[in-house]
């Protein structure tokens, strides 16, 4: 059985939702995971923040605006009167719940419950459409089987056992529809897998049922060899290994949630990235196979801060790096890149929430230089160790763009470079020109 996940833009209008129904209706049993209609989760975040600030009438206004959008959506999606009536009732109830939530004392639970409504709406409307089209289908709530533990990590055993039970109840149904993103937590409360988490849901579901394939449908035909938002003439990559895909997903290529690679990799389930707007396009297939060598793609991650920790005490000392890392760990800040010299170490972080406390602690034994507005450029491929020249190609391409940090050799799949964000556009263009336009890779 396959698992197919459709993102927000793929269900972003009634037309697009109908198109998804066409794509999935091929007489094969499958699980279909949906995101919220594009823009909805952002609106819900806004509603939740208004509610948190006790701006009740603004929150109510925002809820009513969203409700209006869905009234139009339903009219365009459904033809038959019974389905329309059912959809209107459903929307009415969900928006009443939202109004009540926005009006009640605000807690973290309120926020999670508000955010969950986007996927609940999209899956219910989609299921009503499938029913209207006489397509054999059922909606199984993700809240019946998806669960995260105390550490916010998925509870693999629980998910597997409970999903198995849910699926057993509908042995002959062709399409099982469920929500991405939403989950229960260890206390049985509604929670979520973080923004963009529907990909992760699909991967967890795929791993739980040992799916034949996990398909992630978005509005682009797979991973491209450079960022199409900044560079012209980028090309889709046909095949990637799990490790290459994880690097690209983490370092900026917005098409796949980075967490979603691991569950698929652990169960060795191929992940196929497809484009709803161009279903015939091949897309990108991610598997265990490490095919082809050389540079395959470039991605960039903004919002990076570098921290240079300089200390004479590092000279010939052991345990210094442990001390540095422990400080970052203590303040729950993860490090992306690291480079060292004999008396200093530089790291990058993308979360500066606790930076002041980290600095204070590190300053006890070192001097610190912090630089914001940095970008990590990540060059991904299969860099066979015996083959030289990959790094040279990258440096030559970048010409005189100042490089703040270089990380090479950590894996066979990645060269990371830290540059100033103001040089990003130029760096991506130069890399495209020199790595992909003049060679056959
Ligand atoms: N709807 C959620 C979001 O916008 C989850 C997802 O689409 O993956 O972040």
Coordinates of C-alpha atoms and ligand atoms in Angstrom, one line a residue:
X1 CA 0.0 0.0 0.0
X2 CA 1.2 3.5 -0.8
X3 CA 1.0 6.7 1.3
X4 CA 0.3 9.9 -0.6
X5 CA 0.6 13.3 1.1
X6 CA -0.7 16.5 -0.5
X7 CA 0.5 19.8 0.7
X8 CA -1.4 23.1 1.3
X9 CA -1.2 24.4 -2.3
X10 CA -2.2 21.0 -3.7
X11 CA -5.5 21.3 -1.8
X12 CA -5.5 25.1 -2.0
X13 CA -8.7 25.6 -4.0
X14 CA -11.7 23.5 -4.8
X15 CA -10.3 22.9 -8.3
X16 CA -7.0 21.7 -6.9
X17 CA -8.8 19.4 -4.4
X18 CA -10.8 17.9 -7.3
X19 CA -7.5 17.4 -9.1
X20 CA -6.1 15.5 -6.1
X21 CA -9.2 13.2 -6.2
X22 CA -8.4 12.4 -9.9
X23 CA -4.7 11.6 -9.1
X24 CA -5.6 9.2 -6.3
X25 CA -8.6 7.4 -7.9
X26 CA -6.8 4.4 -9.5
X27 CA -8.4 1.4 -7.8
X28 CA -5.4 0.9 -5.5
X29 CA -5.9 1.0 -1.8
X30 CA -3.9 3.8 -0.3
X31 CA -3.6 6.3 2.6
X32 CA -4.0 9.9 1.7
X33 CA -2.6 12.5 4.1
X34 CA -3.6 16.1 3.7
X35 CA -2.3 19.5 4.9
X36 CA -4.6 22.4 5.7
X37 CA -5.7 24.5 2.7
X38 CA -2.8 26.9 1.9
X39 CA -3.0 30.0 4.1
X40 CA -5.3 28.5 6.7
X41 CA -2.6 27.5 9.2
X42 CA -1.1 31.0 8.9
X43 CA -4.6 32.5 9.6
X44 CA -5.0 30.2 12.6
X45 CA -1.6 31.2 14.0
X46 CA -2.8 34.8 13.7
X47 CA -6.1 34.0 15.4
X48 CA -4.3 32.2 18.2
X49 CA -1.9 35.2 18.7
X50 CA -4.8 37.6 18.8
X51 CA -6.5 35.4 21.4
X52 CA -3.3 35.2 23.4
X53 CA -3.1 39.0 23.5
X54 CA -6.8 39.0 24.6
X55 CA -7.7 41.0 21.5
X56 CA -11.1 39.2 21.4
X57 CA -12.9 41.3 18.9
X58 CA -10.0 41.2 16.4
X59 CA -9.7 37.4 16.9
X60 CA -13.5 37.1 16.2
X61 CA -13.1 39.2 13.1
X62 CA -10.3 37.1 11.8
X63 CA -12.3 33.9 12.5
X64 CA -15.3 35.3 10.6
X65 CA -13.1 36.2 7.6
X66 CA -11.7 32.7 7.4
X67 CA -15.2 31.3 7.8
X68 CA -16.4 33.3 4.8
X69 CA -13.6 31.9 2.7
X70 CA -14.8 28.4 3.5
X71 CA -18.4 29.2 2.6
X72 CA -17.2 30.0 -0.9
X73 CA -14.9 27.0 -1.0
X74 CA -17.8 24.6 -0.2
X75 CA -20.0 26.1 -2.8
X76 CA -17.4 25.5 -5.5
X77 CA -16.3 22.1 -4.3
X78 CA -19.6 20.3 -3.8
X79 CA -22.6 19.9 -6.0
X80 CA -25.1 17.8 -4.3
X81 CA -27.4 19.4 -1.7
X82 CA -26.8 16.8 1.1
X83 CA -23.1 17.1 0.8
X84 CA -23.3 20.9 0.9
X85 CA -25.5 20.7 3.9
X86 CA -23.2 18.3 5.7
X87 CA -20.2 20.5 4.8
X88 CA -21.9 23.7 6.0
X89 CA -22.8 22.1 9.3
X90 CA -19.3 20.9 9.8
X91 CA -17.8 24.3 9.1
X92 CA -20.3 26.0 11.3
X93 CA -19.4 23.7 14.2
X94 CA -15.6 24.1 13.7
X95 CA -15.9 27.9 13.6
X96 CA -18.1 27.9 16.7
X97 CA -15.3 25.9 18.4
X98 CA -12.8 28.4 17.2
X99 CA -14.8 31.3 18.6
X100 CA -15.2 29.6 21.9
X101 CA -11.5 28.9 22.1
X102 CA -10.6 32.4 21.2
X103 CA -12.9 33.7 23.9
X104 CA -11.7 31.4 26.7
X105 CA -8.6 31.9 29.0
X106 CA -5.6 31.3 26.7
X107 CA -3.1 28.4 27.4
X108 CA -0.7 26.5 25.2
X109 CA -3.4 24.0 24.7
X110 CA -5.7 26.6 23.3
X111 CA -3.1 27.4 20.6
X112 CA -2.6 23.7 19.7
X113 CA -6.4 23.2 19.4
X114 CA -6.8 26.3 17.2
X115 CA -4.0 25.2 14.9
X116 CA -5.4 21.7 14.5
X117 CA -8.6 22.9 12.8
X118 CA -6.9 23.5 9.4
X119 CA -6.2 19.9 8.7
X120 CA -9.6 18.8 10.3
X121 CA -11.4 21.1 7.8
X122 CA -9.4 20.1 4.7
X123 CA -9.8 16.3 5.3
X124 CA -13.5 16.5 6.1
X125 CA -14.2 18.6 3.0
X126 CA -12.1 16.3 0.8
X127 CA -13.8 13.2 2.2
X128 CA -17.2 14.7 1.5
X129 CA -16.1 15.4 -2.1
X130 CA -14.9 11.8 -2.5
X131 CA -18.2 10.5 -1.2
X132 CA -20.1 12.7 -3.6
X133 CA -18.0 11.3 -6.4
X134 CA -18.8 7.7 -5.2
X135 CA -15.1 7.0 -4.6
X136 CA -14.7 4.3 -1.9
X137 CA -13.2 6.2 1.0
X138 CA -13.2 6.8 4.7
X139 CA -11.8 9.6 7.0
X140 CA -9.7 8.2 9.8
X141 CA -8.7 10.8 12.3
X142 CA -5.0 11.1 12.9
X143 CA -5.9 11.7 16.6
X144 CA -6.9 8.0 16.8
X145 CA -3.4 6.8 16.0
X146 CA -0.7 9.5 15.9
X147 CA 1.1 10.2 19.1
X148 CA 4.2 12.0 20.4
X149 CA 6.0 11.3 23.6
X150 CA 7.2 13.5 26.5
X151 CA 10.2 14.5 24.4
X152 CA 7.9 15.5 21.5
X153 CA 9.4 12.6 19.5
X154 CA 6.9 10.2 17.7
X155 CA 5.9 7.1 19.6
X156 CA 6.6 4.6 16.8
X157 CA 5.1 1.6 18.6
X158 CA 1.9 3.3 19.5
X159 CA 1.4 4.7 16.0
X160 CA 2.0 1.3 14.4
X161 CA -0.4 -0.6 16.7
X162 CA -3.2 2.0 16.6
X163 CA -3.0 2.6 12.9
X164 CA -3.1 -1.1 12.3
X165 CA -6.3 -1.3 14.4
X166 CA -7.9 1.6 12.5
X167 CA -7.1 0.2 9.1
X168 CA -8.5 -3.3 10.0
X169 CA -11.9 -1.7 10.5
X170 CA -12.0 -0.8 6.8
X171 CA -10.5 -3.7 4.9
X172 CA -12.3 -3.0 1.6
X173 CA -12.1 0.7 1.5
X174 CA -10.0 2.1 -1.3
X175 CA -8.9 5.4 0.1
X176 CA -8.1 6.1 3.7
X177 CA -8.0 9.9 4.2
X178 CA -6.2 11.3 7.3
X179 CA -4.7 14.5 8.6
X180 CA -1.1 15.5 8.5
X181 CA 0.5 17.7 11.2
X182 CA -1.9 16.9 14.0
X183 CA -1.3 14.4 16.8
X184 CA -2.1 13.5 20.3
X185 CA 0.6 14.0 22.9
X186 CA 1.5 11.7 25.8
X187 CA -1.3 13.2 28.0
X188 CA -3.9 12.6 25.3
X189 CA -4.1 16.2 24.4
X190 CA -4.2 17.7 20.8
X191 CA -0.8 18.6 19.7
X192 CA 1.1 19.0 16.4
X193 CA 4.3 18.0 14.7
X194 CA 5.5 21.6 14.1
X195 CA 5.0 23.8 11.1
X196 CA 5.3 21.9 7.8
X197 CA 4.8 18.7 9.8
X198 CA 2.5 16.9 7.4
X199 CA 5.4 15.4 5.5
X200 CA 6.6 14.0 8.8
X201 CA 3.1 12.5 9.4
X202 CA 3.2 10.8 6.0
X203 CA 6.6 9.4 6.6
X204 CA 5.6 8.1 10.1
X205 CA 2.5 6.5 8.6
X206 CA 4.5 5.0 5.8
X207 CA 7.0 3.6 8.2
X208 CA 4.2 2.2 10.5
X209 CA 2.5 0.2 7.7
X210 CA 5.8 -0.5 5.9
X211 CA 4.4 1.2 2.8
X212 CA 5.5 0.2 -0.6
X213 CA 6.2 4.0 -1.3
X214 CA 5.6 7.4 0.3
X215 CA 4.7 10.1 -2.1
X216 CA 4.9 13.8 -1.2
X217 CA 2.9 15.9 -3.7
X218 CA 3.6 19.6 -3.8
X219 CA 3.7 22.4 -6.4
X220 CA 7.2 21.7 -7.8
X221 CA 8.5 18.7 -9.6
X222 CA 10.9 17.4 -6.9
X223 CA 14.2 18.7 -5.5
X224 CA 15.9 21.1 -7.9
X225 CA 19.7 21.5 -8.4
X226 CA 19.5 25.0 -7.1
X227 CA 16.9 27.3 -5.4
X228 CA 14.3 28.2 -8.1
X229 CA 13.2 31.3 -6.0
X230 CA 16.7 32.8 -6.6
X231 CA 18.2 31.2 -9.7
X232 CA 16.8 30.7 -13.2
X233 CA 17.0 27.5 -15.2
X234 CA 17.2 25.1 -12.3
X235 CA 16.6 21.5 -13.1
X236 CA 14.8 18.7 -11.1
X237 CA 17.0 16.0 -9.7
X238 CA 15.8 12.5 -10.6
X239 CA 17.3 10.5 -7.8
X240 CA 18.8 11.1 -4.4
X241 CA 19.9 9.0 -1.5
X242 CA 18.2 9.4 1.9
X243 CA 21.4 11.2 3.2
X244 CA 21.6 13.6 0.3
X245 CA 17.9 14.4 0.6
X246 CA 18.2 15.0 4.4
X247 CA 21.0 17.5 3.8
X248 CA 19.0 19.3 1.1
X249 CA 15.8 19.3 3.1
X250 CA 17.6 20.6 6.2
X251 CA 19.6 23.3 4.4
X252 CA 16.9 25.2 2.8
X253 CA 15.2 23.3 0.0
X254 CA 11.7 23.9 1.3
X255 CA 10.1 21.0 -0.6
X256 CA 10.4 18.3 2.1
X257 CA 10.3 18.6 5.9
X258 CA 13.8 17.4 7.1
X259 CA 12.4 15.2 9.9
X260 CA 10.5 13.1 7.3
X261 CA 13.5 11.5 5.8
X262 CA 14.4 9.4 8.9
X263 CA 11.3 7.2 9.4
X264 CA 11.4 6.3 5.6
X265 CA 15.2 5.6 5.8
X266 CA 14.8 3.4 8.8
X267 CA 12.3 1.2 7.1
X268 CA 13.9 1.6 3.7
X269 CA 10.8 3.0 2.0
X270 CA 11.3 4.9 -1.2
X271 CA 10.0 8.5 -1.1
X272 CA 8.8 10.0 -4.3
X273 CA 8.4 13.8 -4.6
X274 CA 5.7 14.7 -7.2
X275 CA 4.1 17.8 -8.6
X276 CA 0.3 18.1 -8.4
X277 CA 0.3 20.8 -11.2
X278 CA 2.3 18.5 -13.5
X279 CA 1.5 14.9 -12.4
X280 CA 3.2 13.4 -15.5
X281 CA 6.6 14.9 -14.5
X282 CA 9.0 12.3 -13.1
X283 CA 9.8 14.1 -9.8
X284 CA 12.6 13.0 -7.4
X285 CA 12.9 9.5 -6.1
X286 CA 14.7 9.2 -2.8
X287 CA 16.0 5.7 -1.9
X288 CA 18.9 4.0 -0.1
X289 CA 20.9 3.7 -3.4
X290 CA 23.8 6.1 -3.7
X291 CA 23.7 6.7 -7.4
X292 CA 26.0 8.9 -9.5
X293 CA 28.9 10.9 -8.1
X294 CA 29.8 14.5 -8.0
X295 CA 27.8 17.6 -7.1
X296 CA 24.0 17.2 -7.4
X297 CA 22.5 20.3 -5.9
X298 CA 22.9 23.5 -3.9
X299 CA 20.7 24.9 -1.2
X300 CA 20.8 27.9 1.1
X301 CA 19.7 28.4 4.7
X302 CA 19.2 32.0 5.9
X303 CA 18.8 33.3 9.4
X304 CA 22.1 31.9 10.7
X305 CA 24.1 33.4 13.5
X306 CA 27.8 32.5 13.9
X307 CA 29.5 32.4 17.3
X308 CA 33.3 32.5 17.4
X309 CA 34.7 31.3 20.7
X310 CA 38.3 32.3 21.2
X311 CA 40.3 31.1 24.2
X312 CA 44.0 30.6 24.9
X313 CA 42.9 27.8 27.2
X314 CA 41.9 25.7 24.3
X315 CA 45.6 25.4 23.3
X316 CA 46.7 21.8 24.1
X317 CA 43.7 21.4 26.4
X318 CA 41.3 18.5 26.3
X319 CA 37.7 18.9 27.3
X320 CA 37.3 22.4 25.9
X321 CA 34.9 21.5 23.1
X322 CA 32.8 19.4 25.6
X323 CA 32.5 22.5 27.8
X324 CA 31.4 24.6 24.8
X325 CA 28.9 22.1 23.5
X326 CA 27.5 21.6 27.0
X327 CA 26.7 25.2 27.2
X328 CA 24.7 25.1 24.0
X329 CA 23.0 21.9 25.1
X330 CA 22.1 23.5 28.5
X331 CA 20.3 26.3 26.7
X332 CA 18.6 23.9 24.2
X333 CA 20.3 25.4 21.2
X334 CA 21.3 23.1 18.4
X335 CA 24.5 23.7 16.4
X336 CA 24.5 23.4 12.6
X337 CA 28.1 24.0 11.5
X338 CA 31.4 23.8 13.4
X339 CA 35.0 24.7 12.5
X340 CA 38.0 24.8 14.8
X341 CA 41.5 26.1 15.0
X342 CA 43.9 25.5 17.8
X343 CA 42.7 28.5 19.8
X344 CA 39.2 29.0 18.7
X345 CA 36.1 27.3 17.6
X346 CA 33.3 28.8 15.5
X347 CA 29.7 27.4 15.4
X348 CA 26.5 28.4 13.8
X349 CA 23.0 28.4 15.2
X350 CA 19.6 29.2 13.8
X351 CA 17.8 29.9 17.1
X352 CA 19.1 32.9 19.1
X353 CA 16.4 32.8 21.8
X354 CA 19.0 31.8 24.5
X355 CA 22.1 33.4 22.9
X356 CA 22.5 36.1 25.6
X357 CA 22.7 33.4 28.3
X358 CA 25.0 31.3 26.2
X359 CA 27.3 34.3 25.6
X360 CA 27.3 35.1 29.3
X361 CA 28.5 31.6 30.2
X362 CA 31.1 31.3 27.4
X363 CA 32.5 34.7 28.3
X364 CA 33.7 33.3 31.6
X365 CA 36.6 31.6 29.8
X366 CA 36.7 33.0 26.3
X367 CA 36.1 36.0 24.1
X368 CA 33.1 35.8 21.9
X369 CA 32.3 37.4 18.5
X370 CA 28.7 37.0 17.3
X371 CA 27.7 37.8 13.7
X372 CA 24.1 37.8 12.5
X373 CA 22.5 37.7 9.0
X374 CA 24.6 34.8 7.8
X375 CA 23.7 32.1 5.3
X376 CA 24.8 28.5 5.0
X377 CA 25.3 27.4 1.4
X378 CA 25.1 23.7 1.3
X379 CA 26.5 21.8 -1.7
X380 CA 25.2 18.2 -1.8
X381 CA 26.2 15.2 -3.8
X382 CA 28.1 12.0 -3.7
X383 CA 31.7 12.9 -3.1
X384 CA 33.7 9.8 -3.5
X385 CA 36.7 10.3 -1.3
X386 CA 39.3 9.2 -3.9
X387 CA 38.0 11.7 -6.4
X388 CA 39.5 15.1 -5.8
X389 CA 38.4 18.4 -7.2
X390 CA 34.9 18.8 -5.7
X391 CA 36.0 21.4 -3.2
X392 CA 38.1 23.1 -5.8
X393 CA 35.2 23.4 -8.2
X394 CA 33.1 25.0 -5.4
X395 CA 35.8 27.5 -4.4
X396 CA 36.5 28.5 -8.0
X397 CA 32.8 29.0 -8.6
X398 CA 32.5 31.3 -5.7
X399 CA 35.3 33.5 -6.9
X400 CA 35.9 36.4 -4.4
X401 CA 32.8 36.0 -2.3
X402 CA 34.1 36.1 1.3
X403 CA 33.8 32.7 3.1
X404 CA 33.3 32.9 6.8
X405 CA 33.4 29.2 7.6
X406 CA 34.0 26.0 5.5
X407 CA 32.9 22.5 6.6
X408 CA 34.0 19.5 4.5
X409 CA 34.6 15.9 5.3
X410 CA 31.9 15.6 8.0
X411 CA 30.1 13.4 5.5
X412 CA 30.6 12.3 1.9
X413 CA 27.5 14.2 0.9
X414 CA 28.0 17.7 1.9
X415 CA 30.2 20.8 1.8
X416 CA 28.8 23.7 3.8
X417 CA 30.0 27.2 3.5
X418 CA 29.0 30.2 5.7
X419 CA 28.7 33.5 3.9
X420 CA 27.1 36.8 4.6
X421 CA 23.4 36.8 3.6
X422 CA 23.9 39.9 1.3
X423 CA 26.2 37.7 -0.9
X424 CA 23.7 34.8 -1.1
X425 CA 22.0 35.7 -4.4
X426 CA 25.3 36.1 -6.2
X427 CA 26.7 32.9 -4.6
X428 CA 23.8 30.8 -5.8
X429 CA 24.0 32.3 -9.3
X430 CA 27.8 31.6 -9.5
X431 CA 27.4 28.1 -8.3
X432 CA 24.7 27.4 -10.8
X433 CA 26.7 28.8 -13.6
X434 CA 29.9 27.0 -12.8
X435 CA 28.6 23.7 -11.4
X436 CA 25.6 23.0 -13.5
X437 CA 25.7 24.9 -16.7
X438 CA 29.3 24.1 -17.7
X439 CA 29.5 20.5 -16.6
X440 CA 27.4 17.4 -17.2
X441 CA 26.7 16.7 -13.6
Ligands
LIG1 N1 -0.6 23.0 7.9 C1 0.7 22.9 8.6 C2 1.5 24.1 8.2 O1 1.1 24.9 7.4 C3 1.4 21.6 8.3 C4 1.7 21.3 6.9 O2 1.2 21.9 6.0 O3 2.6 20.5 6.7 O4 2.6 24.2 8.8

